[in-house]
Amino acid sequence: MIVLGIETSCDECAAAVVNNGKILSNVIASQISFHAPWQGVVPEIASRMHTEWIHTVASEAVTQAGLAITDIQGTAATAHPGLLGSLLVGLHFAKAFAWARDIPFIAVDHMLAHLYACQLSFFSINASAANASAAQEAPAYPFLGLLVSGGHSIICRADNFDDITVLGTTIDDAVGEAFDKVAKHYSFGYPGGQAIDKLAQKGNSDAFAFPMPKLHKADKDGNDHRYDVSYSGLKTAVVNQLEQFRVKAKCKDEIDDSEAANERADIAASFQKTAIDILLRALFRAVEDTGLCTIVAGGGVAANSCLRTRLAEYAAGFTGEKKLKVIFPPPELCGDNAAMVAGLGEQYLLRGDRSPLNCTASARVRVFKKQYP
Ligand code: KG4
Ligand code: ZN
């Protein structure tokens, strides 16, 4: 089924065409330069840009797929979670397209779409030889999902494309949010996650020993935090209490320019190491407890080189009965894109699911946030 997917949940204005799980086009118009002066996404600017761009971006996706508008057999759009104003633009565009062409429409969840990214075959008509050779078998259900983005950090069991059980999540900030806030504080660059990833490669990750959150035991209400993560303590340590965690004390006056540059890289590397350690501690517990031998990652932070290396090392050294498989989407499908939306949407549409044209967007999805009584 030829599906046009639309993704406008944050600052990427994206449209893609997928047919039978194959990506025919994947257009992403990034708004980074418009938000960079504020070192963060400004919701009003984001929704305004989406309104201005969505028609061109969607047309481009159809053209790049080598198709005409009349070839599109269904539309899918992200309805939640995300920035409300931004979500509404893409959602209404996809609904209007479906209504005008009298084709089915489905609203999808952004985090389920991130988890679906690894199911897509990578045979895009634009695929380079490198990408084509990266084509892999779709991961079989059930598996453990690691969904890590700017708004969420979720460890889940996935039994189907629409059936996940959240095992753990953040009790405060999301991992991507921590990367963004630390980068903003130290002016490491924008967007923060990529800037820290790059800077960290030149730094010493043992220069600072930041604390791991203590979340092992159930709290007084019986909430078990075994697979949960927390980032507000790490963020505070890196931003406000840096000196307390310096491994080797140095006299500030003696730091020359090159040492100051090294110090910035050391902060980035030490922060990144701890941020990834926090995720992996919870994830490895889930592997041990569930016995699931496939980990599927998704979301912007899944592009992080330290996370990818550490998980590859873990899989290589895994001594369980079965081999452990770790599957990451290619970098272009980690961050926000519409191919994952079209792919997930195709699954619903093929099953006969339809969303009513009066459905609307929502900023949050309760199941993805830890609920406290
Ligand atoms: O999935 P995504 O593009 O948008 C949301 O759904 O939030 O994720 C964006 C998040 C941002 O916090 C960004 O800093 C982070 O992903 N990110 C990274 C990297 N690339 C993007 N974090 C760490 N390392 C990266 N290489
Ligand atoms: Zn996302």
JSON list of N, CA, C and O in Angstrom, two decimals, residues 156-199:
[
{"chain": "A", "resi": 156, "resn": "CYS", "atom": "N", "xyz": [10.99, -0.71, 27.01]},
{"chain": "A", "resi": 156, "resn": "CYS", "atom": "CA", "xyz": [9.70, -1.40, 26.90]},
{"chain": "A", "resi": 156, "resn": "CYS", "atom": "C", "xyz": [9.86, -2.79, 26.30]},
{"chain": "A", "resi": 156, "resn": "CYS", "atom": "O", "xyz": [10.88, -3.12, 25.71]},
{"chain": "A", "resi": 157, "resn": "ARG", "atom": "N", "xyz": [8.83, -3.57, 26.50]},
{"chain": "A", "resi": 157, "resn": "ARG", "atom": "CA", "xyz": [8.72, -4.84, 25.80]},
{"chain": "A", "resi": 157, "resn": "ARG", "atom": "C", "xyz": [7.78, -4.59, 24.63]},
{"chain": "A", "resi": 157, "resn": "ARG", "atom": "O", "xyz": [6.69, -4.03, 24.81]},
{"chain": "A", "resi": 158, "resn": "ALA", "atom": "N", "xyz": [8.18, -4.97, 23.43]},
{"chain": "A", "resi": 158, "resn": "ALA", "atom": "CA", "xyz": [7.33, -4.77, 22.25]},
{"chain": "A", "resi": 158, "resn": "ALA", "atom": "C", "xyz": [6.85, -6.13, 21.78]},
{"chain": "A", "resi": 158, "resn": "ALA", "atom": "O", "xyz": [7.66, -7.00, 21.48]},
{"chain": "A", "resi": 159, "resn": "ASP", "atom": "N", "xyz": [5.51, -6.32, 21.74]},
{"chain": "A", "resi": 159, "resn": "ASP", "atom": "CA", "xyz": [4.95, -7.58, 21.25]},
{"chain": "A", "resi": 159, "resn": "ASP", "atom": "C", "xyz": [4.40, -7.45, 19.84]},
{"chain": "A", "resi": 159, "resn": "ASP", "atom": "O", "xyz": [4.14, -8.45, 19.18]},
{"chain": "A", "resi": 160, "resn": "ASN", "atom": "N", "xyz": [4.20, -6.22, 19.42]},
{"chain": "A", "resi": 160, "resn": "ASN", "atom": "CA", "xyz": [3.75, -5.97, 18.05]},
{"chain": "A", "resi": 160, "resn": "ASN", "atom": "C", "xyz": [3.98, -4.48, 17.78]},
{"chain": "A", "resi": 160, "resn": "ASN", "atom": "O", "xyz": [4.34, -3.74, 18.69]},
{"chain": "A", "resi": 161, "resn": "PHE", "atom": "N", "xyz": [3.70, -4.04, 16.54]},
{"chain": "A", "resi": 161, "resn": "PHE", "atom": "CA", "xyz": [3.97, -2.63, 16.22]},
{"chain": "A", "resi": 161, "resn": "PHE", "atom": "C", "xyz": [3.11, -1.69, 17.05]},
{"chain": "A", "resi": 161, "resn": "PHE", "atom": "O", "xyz": [3.48, -0.54, 17.27]},
{"chain": "A", "resi": 162, "resn": "ASP", "atom": "N", "xyz": [1.95, -2.18, 17.54]},
{"chain": "A", "resi": 162, "resn": "ASP", "atom": "CA", "xyz": [1.06, -1.31, 18.32]},
{"chain": "A", "resi": 162, "resn": "ASP", "atom": "C", "xyz": [0.89, -1.81, 19.74]},
{"chain": "A", "resi": 162, "resn": "ASP", "atom": "O", "xyz": [-0.04, -1.41, 20.43]},
{"chain": "A", "resi": 163, "resn": "ASP", "atom": "N", "xyz": [1.77, -2.69, 20.18]},
{"chain": "A", "resi": 163, "resn": "ASP", "atom": "CA", "xyz": [1.57, -3.32, 21.49]},
{"chain": "A", "resi": 163, "resn": "ASP", "atom": "C", "xyz": [2.87, -3.29, 22.28]},
{"chain": "A", "resi": 163, "resn": "ASP", "atom": "O", "xyz": [3.71, -4.18, 22.13]},
{"chain": "A", "resi": 164, "resn": "ILE", "atom": "N", "xyz": [3.03, -2.26, 23.09]},
{"chain": "A", "resi": 164, "resn": "ILE", "atom": "CA", "xyz": [4.23, -2.21, 23.92]},
{"chain": "A", "resi": 164, "resn": "ILE", "atom": "C", "xyz": [3.83, -2.14, 25.39]},
{"chain": "A", "resi": 164, "resn": "ILE", "atom": "O", "xyz": [2.77, -1.62, 25.74]},
{"chain": "A", "resi": 165, "resn": "THR", "atom": "N", "xyz": [4.69, -2.68, 26.23]},
{"chain": "A", "resi": 165, "resn": "THR", "atom": "CA", "xyz": [4.51, -2.58, 27.68]},
{"chain": "A", "resi": 165, "resn": "THR", "atom": "C", "xyz": [5.69, -1.79, 28.20]},
{"chain": "A", "resi": 165, "resn": "THR", "atom": "O", "xyz": [6.85, -2.21, 28.01]},
{"chain": "A", "resi": 166, "resn": "VAL", "atom": "N", "xyz": [5.41, -0.64, 28.82]},
{"chain": "A", "resi": 166, "resn": "VAL", "atom": "CA", "xyz": [6.50, 0.19, 29.34]},
{"chain": "A", "resi": 166, "resn": "VAL", "atom": "C", "xyz": [7.03, -0.45, 30.62]},
{"chain": "A", "resi": 166, "resn": "VAL", "atom": "O", "xyz": [6.29, -0.62, 31.59]},
{"chain": "A", "resi": 167, "resn": "LEU", "atom": "N", "xyz": [8.30, -0.82, 30.62]},
{"chain": "A", "resi": 167, "resn": "LEU", "atom": "CA", "xyz": [8.93, -1.41, 31.81]},
{"chain": "A", "resi": 167, "resn": "LEU", "atom": "C", "xyz": [9.54, -0.31, 32.67]},
{"chain": "A", "resi": 167, "resn": "LEU", "atom": "O", "xyz": [9.51, -0.36, 33.89]},
{"chain": "A", "resi": 168, "resn": "GLY", "atom": "N", "xyz": [10.15, 0.65, 32.01]},
{"chain": "A", "resi": 168, "resn": "GLY", "atom": "CA", "xyz": [10.79, 1.73, 32.75]},
{"chain": "A", "resi": 168, "resn": "GLY", "atom": "C", "xyz": [10.79, 3.00, 31.94]},
{"chain": "A", "resi": 168, "resn": "GLY", "atom": "O", "xyz": [10.70, 2.98, 30.71]},
{"chain": "A", "resi": 169, "resn": "THR", "atom": "N", "xyz": [10.87, 4.11, 32.66]},
{"chain": "A", "resi": 169, "resn": "THR", "atom": "CA", "xyz": [10.90, 5.40, 31.97]},
{"chain": "A", "resi": 169, "resn": "THR", "atom": "C", "xyz": [11.61, 6.39, 32.90]},
{"chain": "A", "resi": 169, "resn": "THR", "atom": "O", "xyz": [12.12, 6.00, 33.95]},
{"chain": "A", "resi": 170, "resn": "THR", "atom": "N", "xyz": [11.68, 7.64, 32.49]},
{"chain": "A", "resi": 170, "resn": "THR", "atom": "CA", "xyz": [12.36, 8.59, 33.36]},
{"chain": "A", "resi": 170, "resn": "THR", "atom": "C", "xyz": [11.41, 9.08, 34.44]},
{"chain": "A", "resi": 170, "resn": "THR", "atom": "O", "xyz": [10.22, 9.23, 34.20]},
{"chain": "A", "resi": 171, "resn": "ILE", "atom": "N", "xyz": [11.98, 9.33, 35.62]},
{"chain": "A", "resi": 171, "resn": "ILE", "atom": "CA", "xyz": [11.12, 9.88, 36.67]},
{"chain": "A", "resi": 171, "resn": "ILE", "atom": "C", "xyz": [11.20, 11.42, 36.65]},
{"chain": "A", "resi": 171, "resn": "ILE", "atom": "O", "xyz": [10.52, 12.09, 37.40]},
{"chain": "A", "resi": 172, "resn": "ASP", "atom": "N", "xyz": [12.06, 11.97, 35.78]},
{"chain": "A", "resi": 172, "resn": "ASP", "atom": "CA", "xyz": [12.13, 13.43, 35.67]},
{"chain": "A", "resi": 172, "resn": "ASP", "atom": "C", "xyz": [12.44, 13.84, 34.23]},
{"chain": "A", "resi": 172, "resn": "ASP", "atom": "O", "xyz": [11.57, 13.81, 33.39]},
{"chain": "A", "resi": 173, "resn": "ASP", "atom": "N", "xyz": [13.68, 14.21, 33.93]},
{"chain": "A", "resi": 173, "resn": "ASP", "atom": "CA", "xyz": [14.02, 14.67, 32.57]},
{"chain": "A", "resi": 173, "resn": "ASP", "atom": "C", "xyz": [14.27, 13.49, 31.64]},
{"chain": "A", "resi": 173, "resn": "ASP", "atom": "O", "xyz": [14.68, 12.42, 32.09]},
{"chain": "A", "resi": 174, "resn": "ALA", "atom": "N", "xyz": [14.10, 13.73, 30.34]},
{"chain": "A", "resi": 174, "resn": "ALA", "atom": "CA", "xyz": [14.46, 12.72, 29.34]},
{"chain": "A", "resi": 174, "resn": "ALA", "atom": "C", "xyz": [15.96, 12.83, 29.06]},
{"chain": "A", "resi": 174, "resn": "ALA", "atom": "O", "xyz": [16.58, 13.88, 29.27]},
{"chain": "A", "resi": 175, "resn": "VAL", "atom": "N", "xyz": [16.54, 11.74, 28.55]},
{"chain": "A", "resi": 175, "resn": "VAL", "atom": "CA", "xyz": [17.98, 11.74, 28.30]},
{"chain": "A", "resi": 175, "resn": "VAL", "atom": "C", "xyz": [18.37, 12.81, 27.27]},
{"chain": "A", "resi": 175, "resn": "VAL", "atom": "O", "xyz": [19.36, 13.54, 27.46]},
{"chain": "A", "resi": 176, "resn": "GLY", "atom": "N", "xyz": [17.61, 12.94, 26.20]},
{"chain": "A", "resi": 176, "resn": "GLY", "atom": "CA", "xyz": [17.94, 13.94, 25.17]},
{"chain": "A", "resi": 176, "resn": "GLY", "atom": "C", "xyz": [17.85, 15.35, 25.73]},
{"chain": "A", "resi": 176, "resn": "GLY", "atom": "O", "xyz": [18.64, 16.23, 25.38]},
{"chain": "A", "resi": 177, "resn": "GLU", "atom": "N", "xyz": [16.88, 15.55, 26.62]},
{"chain": "A", "resi": 177, "resn": "GLU", "atom": "CA", "xyz": [16.70, 16.86, 27.26]},
{"chain": "A", "resi": 177, "resn": "GLU", "atom": "C", "xyz": [17.96, 17.19, 28.09]},
{"chain": "A", "resi": 177, "resn": "GLU", "atom": "O", "xyz": [18.41, 18.34, 28.11]},
{"chain": "A", "resi": 178, "resn": "ALA", "atom": "N", "xyz": [18.51, 16.18, 28.76]},
{"chain": "A", "resi": 178, "resn": "ALA", "atom": "CA", "xyz": [19.73, 16.41, 29.56]},
{"chain": "A", "resi": 178, "resn": "ALA", "atom": "C", "xyz": [20.89, 16.81, 28.65]},
{"chain": "A", "resi": 178, "resn": "ALA", "atom": "O", "xyz": [21.64, 17.75, 28.95]},
{"chain": "A", "resi": 179, "resn": "PHE", "atom": "N", "xyz": [21.04, 16.12, 27.51]},
{"chain": "A", "resi": 179, "resn": "PHE", "atom": "CA", "xyz": [22.07, 16.51, 26.54]},
{"chain": "A", "resi": 179, "resn": "PHE", "atom": "C", "xyz": [21.86, 17.96, 26.11]},
{"chain": "A", "resi": 179, "resn": "PHE", "atom": "O", "xyz": [22.79, 18.76, 26.07]},
{"chain": "A", "resi": 180, "resn": "ASP", "atom": "N", "xyz": [20.62, 18.29, 25.80]},
{"chain": "A", "resi": 180, "resn": "ASP", "atom": "CA", "xyz": [20.33, 19.65, 25.29]},
{"chain": "A", "resi": 180, "resn": "ASP", "atom": "C", "xyz": [20.60, 20.71, 26.35]},
{"chain": "A", "resi": 180, "resn": "ASP", "atom": "O", "xyz": [21.15, 21.78, 26.05]},
{"chain": "A", "resi": 181, "resn": "LYS", "atom": "N", "xyz": [20.23, 20.41, 27.61]},
{"chain": "A", "resi": 181, "resn": "LYS", "atom": "CA", "xyz": [20.39, 21.43, 28.66]},
{"chain": "A", "resi": 181, "resn": "LYS", "atom": "C", "xyz": [21.86, 21.63, 29.01]},
{"chain": "A", "resi": 181, "resn": "LYS", "atom": "O", "xyz": [22.30, 22.77, 29.23]},
{"chain": "A", "resi": 182, "resn": "VAL", "atom": "N", "xyz": [22.62, 20.54, 29.07]},
{"chain": "A", "resi": 182, "resn": "VAL", "atom": "CA", "xyz": [24.05, 20.67, 29.37]},
{"chain": "A", "resi": 182, "resn": "VAL", "atom": "C", "xyz": [24.74, 21.44, 28.23]},
{"chain": "A", "resi": 182, "resn": "VAL", "atom": "O", "xyz": [25.55, 22.34, 28.47]},
{"chain": "A", "resi": 183, "resn": "ALA", "atom": "N", "xyz": [24.40, 21.10, 27.00]},
{"chain": "A", "resi": 183, "resn": "ALA", "atom": "CA", "xyz": [25.01, 21.78, 25.84]},
{"chain": "A", "resi": 183, "resn": "ALA", "atom": "C", "xyz": [24.68, 23.27, 25.85]},
{"chain": "A", "resi": 183, "resn": "ALA", "atom": "O", "xyz": [25.53, 24.11, 25.58]},
{"chain": "A", "resi": 184, "resn": "LYS", "atom": "N", "xyz": [23.45, 23.59, 26.22]},
{"chain": "A", "resi": 184, "resn": "LYS", "atom": "CA", "xyz": [23.04, 24.99, 26.24]},
{"chain": "A", "resi": 184, "resn": "LYS", "atom": "C", "xyz": [23.81, 25.74, 27.32]},
{"chain": "A", "resi": 184, "resn": "LYS", "atom": "O", "xyz": [24.33, 26.83, 27.10]},
{"chain": "A", "resi": 185, "resn": "HIS", "atom": "N", "xyz": [23.93, 25.12, 28.50]},
{"chain": "A", "resi": 185, "resn": "HIS", "atom": "CA", "xyz": [24.60, 25.77, 29.62]},
{"chain": "A", "resi": 185, "resn": "HIS", "atom": "C", "xyz": [26.05, 26.11, 29.27]},
{"chain": "A", "resi": 185, "resn": "HIS", "atom": "O", "xyz": [26.55, 27.19, 29.59]},
{"chain": "A", "resi": 186, "resn": "TYR", "atom": "N", "xyz": [26.75, 25.16, 28.64]},
{"chain": "A", "resi": 186, "resn": "TYR", "atom": "CA", "xyz": [28.17, 25.38, 28.33]},
{"chain": "A", "resi": 186, "resn": "TYR", "atom": "C", "xyz": [28.40, 25.92, 26.91]},
{"chain": "A", "resi": 186, "resn": "TYR", "atom": "O", "xyz": [29.54, 25.98, 26.45]},
{"chain": "A", "resi": 187, "resn": "SER", "atom": "N", "xyz": [27.31, 26.28, 26.21]},
{"chain": "A", "resi": 187, "resn": "SER", "atom": "CA", "xyz": [27.41, 26.74, 24.81]},
{"chain": "A", "resi": 187, "resn": "SER", "atom": "C", "xyz": [28.24, 25.78, 23.97]},
{"chain": "A", "resi": 187, "resn": "SER", "atom": "O", "xyz": [29.13, 26.20, 23.23]},
{"chain": "A", "resi": 188, "resn": "PHE", "atom": "N", "xyz": [27.95, 24.51, 24.08]},
{"chain": "A", "resi": 188, "resn": "PHE", "atom": "CA", "xyz": [28.67, 23.51, 23.30]},
{"chain": "A", "resi": 188, "resn": "PHE", "atom": "C", "xyz": [28.24, 23.50, 21.84]},
{"chain": "A", "resi": 188, "resn": "PHE", "atom": "O", "xyz": [28.95, 22.99, 20.97]},
{"chain": "A", "resi": 189, "resn": "GLY", "atom": "N", "xyz": [27.07, 24.03, 21.57]},
{"chain": "A", "resi": 189, "resn": "GLY", "atom": "CA", "xyz": [26.56, 24.03, 20.19]},
{"chain": "A", "resi": 189, "resn": "GLY", "atom": "C", "xyz": [25.11, 23.59, 20.18]},
{"chain": "A", "resi": 189, "resn": "GLY", "atom": "O", "xyz": [24.57, 23.12, 21.18]},
{"chain": "A", "resi": 190, "resn": "TYR", "atom": "N", "xyz": [24.49, 23.79, 19.03]},
{"chain": "A", "resi": 190, "resn": "TYR", "atom": "CA", "xyz": [23.07, 23.45, 18.88]},
{"chain": "A", "resi": 190, "resn": "TYR", "atom": "C", "xyz": [22.89, 22.71, 17.57]},
{"chain": "A", "resi": 190, "resn": "TYR", "atom": "O", "xyz": [23.47, 23.12, 16.57]},
{"chain": "A", "resi": 191, "resn": "PRO", "atom": "N", "xyz": [22.16, 21.62, 17.51]},
{"chain": "A", "resi": 191, "resn": "PRO", "atom": "CA", "xyz": [21.47, 20.94, 18.61]},
{"chain": "A", "resi": 191, "resn": "PRO", "atom": "C", "xyz": [22.44, 20.25, 19.56]},
{"chain": "A", "resi": 191, "resn": "PRO", "atom": "O", "xyz": [23.49, 19.74, 19.14]},
{"chain": "A", "resi": 192, "resn": "GLY", "atom": "N", "xyz": [22.05, 20.21, 20.84]},
{"chain": "A", "resi": 192, "resn": "GLY", "atom": "CA", "xyz": [22.96, 19.82, 21.90]},
{"chain": "A", "resi": 192, "resn": "GLY", "atom": "C", "xyz": [23.48, 18.40, 21.85]},
{"chain": "A", "resi": 192, "resn": "GLY", "atom": "O", "xyz": [24.66, 18.15, 22.11]},
{"chain": "A", "resi": 193, "resn": "GLY", "atom": "N", "xyz": [22.62, 17.45, 21.52]},
{"chain": "A", "resi": 193, "resn": "GLY", "atom": "CA", "xyz": [23.02, 16.04, 21.53]},
{"chain": "A", "resi": 193, "resn": "GLY", "atom": "C", "xyz": [24.16, 15.77, 20.57]},
{"chain": "A", "resi": 193, "resn": "GLY", "atom": "O", "xyz": [25.19, 15.17, 20.94]},
{"chain": "A", "resi": 194, "resn": "GLN", "atom": "N", "xyz": [23.99, 16.24, 19.36]},
{"chain": "A", "resi": 194, "resn": "GLN", "atom": "CA", "xyz": [25.04, 16.03, 18.34]},
{"chain": "A", "resi": 194, "resn": "GLN", "atom": "C", "xyz": [26.31, 16.76, 18.73]},
{"chain": "A", "resi": 194, "resn": "GLN", "atom": "O", "xyz": [27.42, 16.26, 18.52]},
{"chain": "A", "resi": 195, "resn": "ALA", "atom": "N", "xyz": [26.17, 17.97, 19.28]},
{"chain": "A", "resi": 195, "resn": "ALA", "atom": "CA", "xyz": [27.34, 18.77, 19.65]},
{"chain": "A", "resi": 195, "resn": "ALA", "atom": "C", "xyz": [28.14, 18.06, 20.74]},
{"chain": "A", "resi": 195, "resn": "ALA", "atom": "O", "xyz": [29.38, 17.97, 20.67]},
{"chain": "A", "resi": 196, "resn": "ILE", "atom": "N", "xyz": [27.46, 17.51, 21.74]},
{"chain": "A", "resi": 196, "resn": "ILE", "atom": "CA", "xyz": [28.16, 16.81, 22.82]},
{"chain": "A", "resi": 196, "resn": "ILE", "atom": "C", "xyz": [28.81, 15.53, 22.29]},
{"chain": "A", "resi": 196, "resn": "ILE", "atom": "O", "xyz": [29.96, 15.21, 22.62]},
{"chain": "A", "resi": 197, "resn": "ASP", "atom": "N", "xyz": [28.09, 14.80, 21.46]},
{"chain": "A", "resi": 197, "resn": "ASP", "atom": "CA", "xyz": [28.61, 13.56, 20.88]},
{"chain": "A", "resi": 197, "resn": "ASP", "atom": "C", "xyz": [29.95, 13.84, 20.18]},
{"chain": "A", "resi": 197, "resn": "ASP", "atom": "O", "xyz": [30.94, 13.13, 20.34]},
{"chain": "A", "resi": 198, "resn": "LYS", "atom": "N", "xyz": [29.97, 14.94, 19.40]},
{"chain": "A", "resi": 198, "resn": "LYS", "atom": "CA", "xyz": [31.18, 15.28, 18.63]},
{"chain": "A", "resi": 198, "resn": "LYS", "atom": "C", "xyz": [32.31, 15.75, 19.55]},
{"chain": "A", "resi": 198, "resn": "LYS", "atom": "O", "xyz": [33.44, 15.28, 19.46]},
{"chain": "A", "resi": 199, "resn": "LEU", "atom": "N", "xyz": [31.97, 16.65, 20.46]},
{"chain": "A", "resi": 199, "resn": "LEU", "atom": "CA", "xyz": [32.98, 17.21, 21.37]},
{"chain": "A", "resi": 199, "resn": "LEU", "atom": "C", "xyz": [33.57, 16.12, 22.27]},
{"chain": "A", "resi": 199, "resn": "LEU", "atom": "O", "xyz": [34.78, 16.11, 22.55]}
]
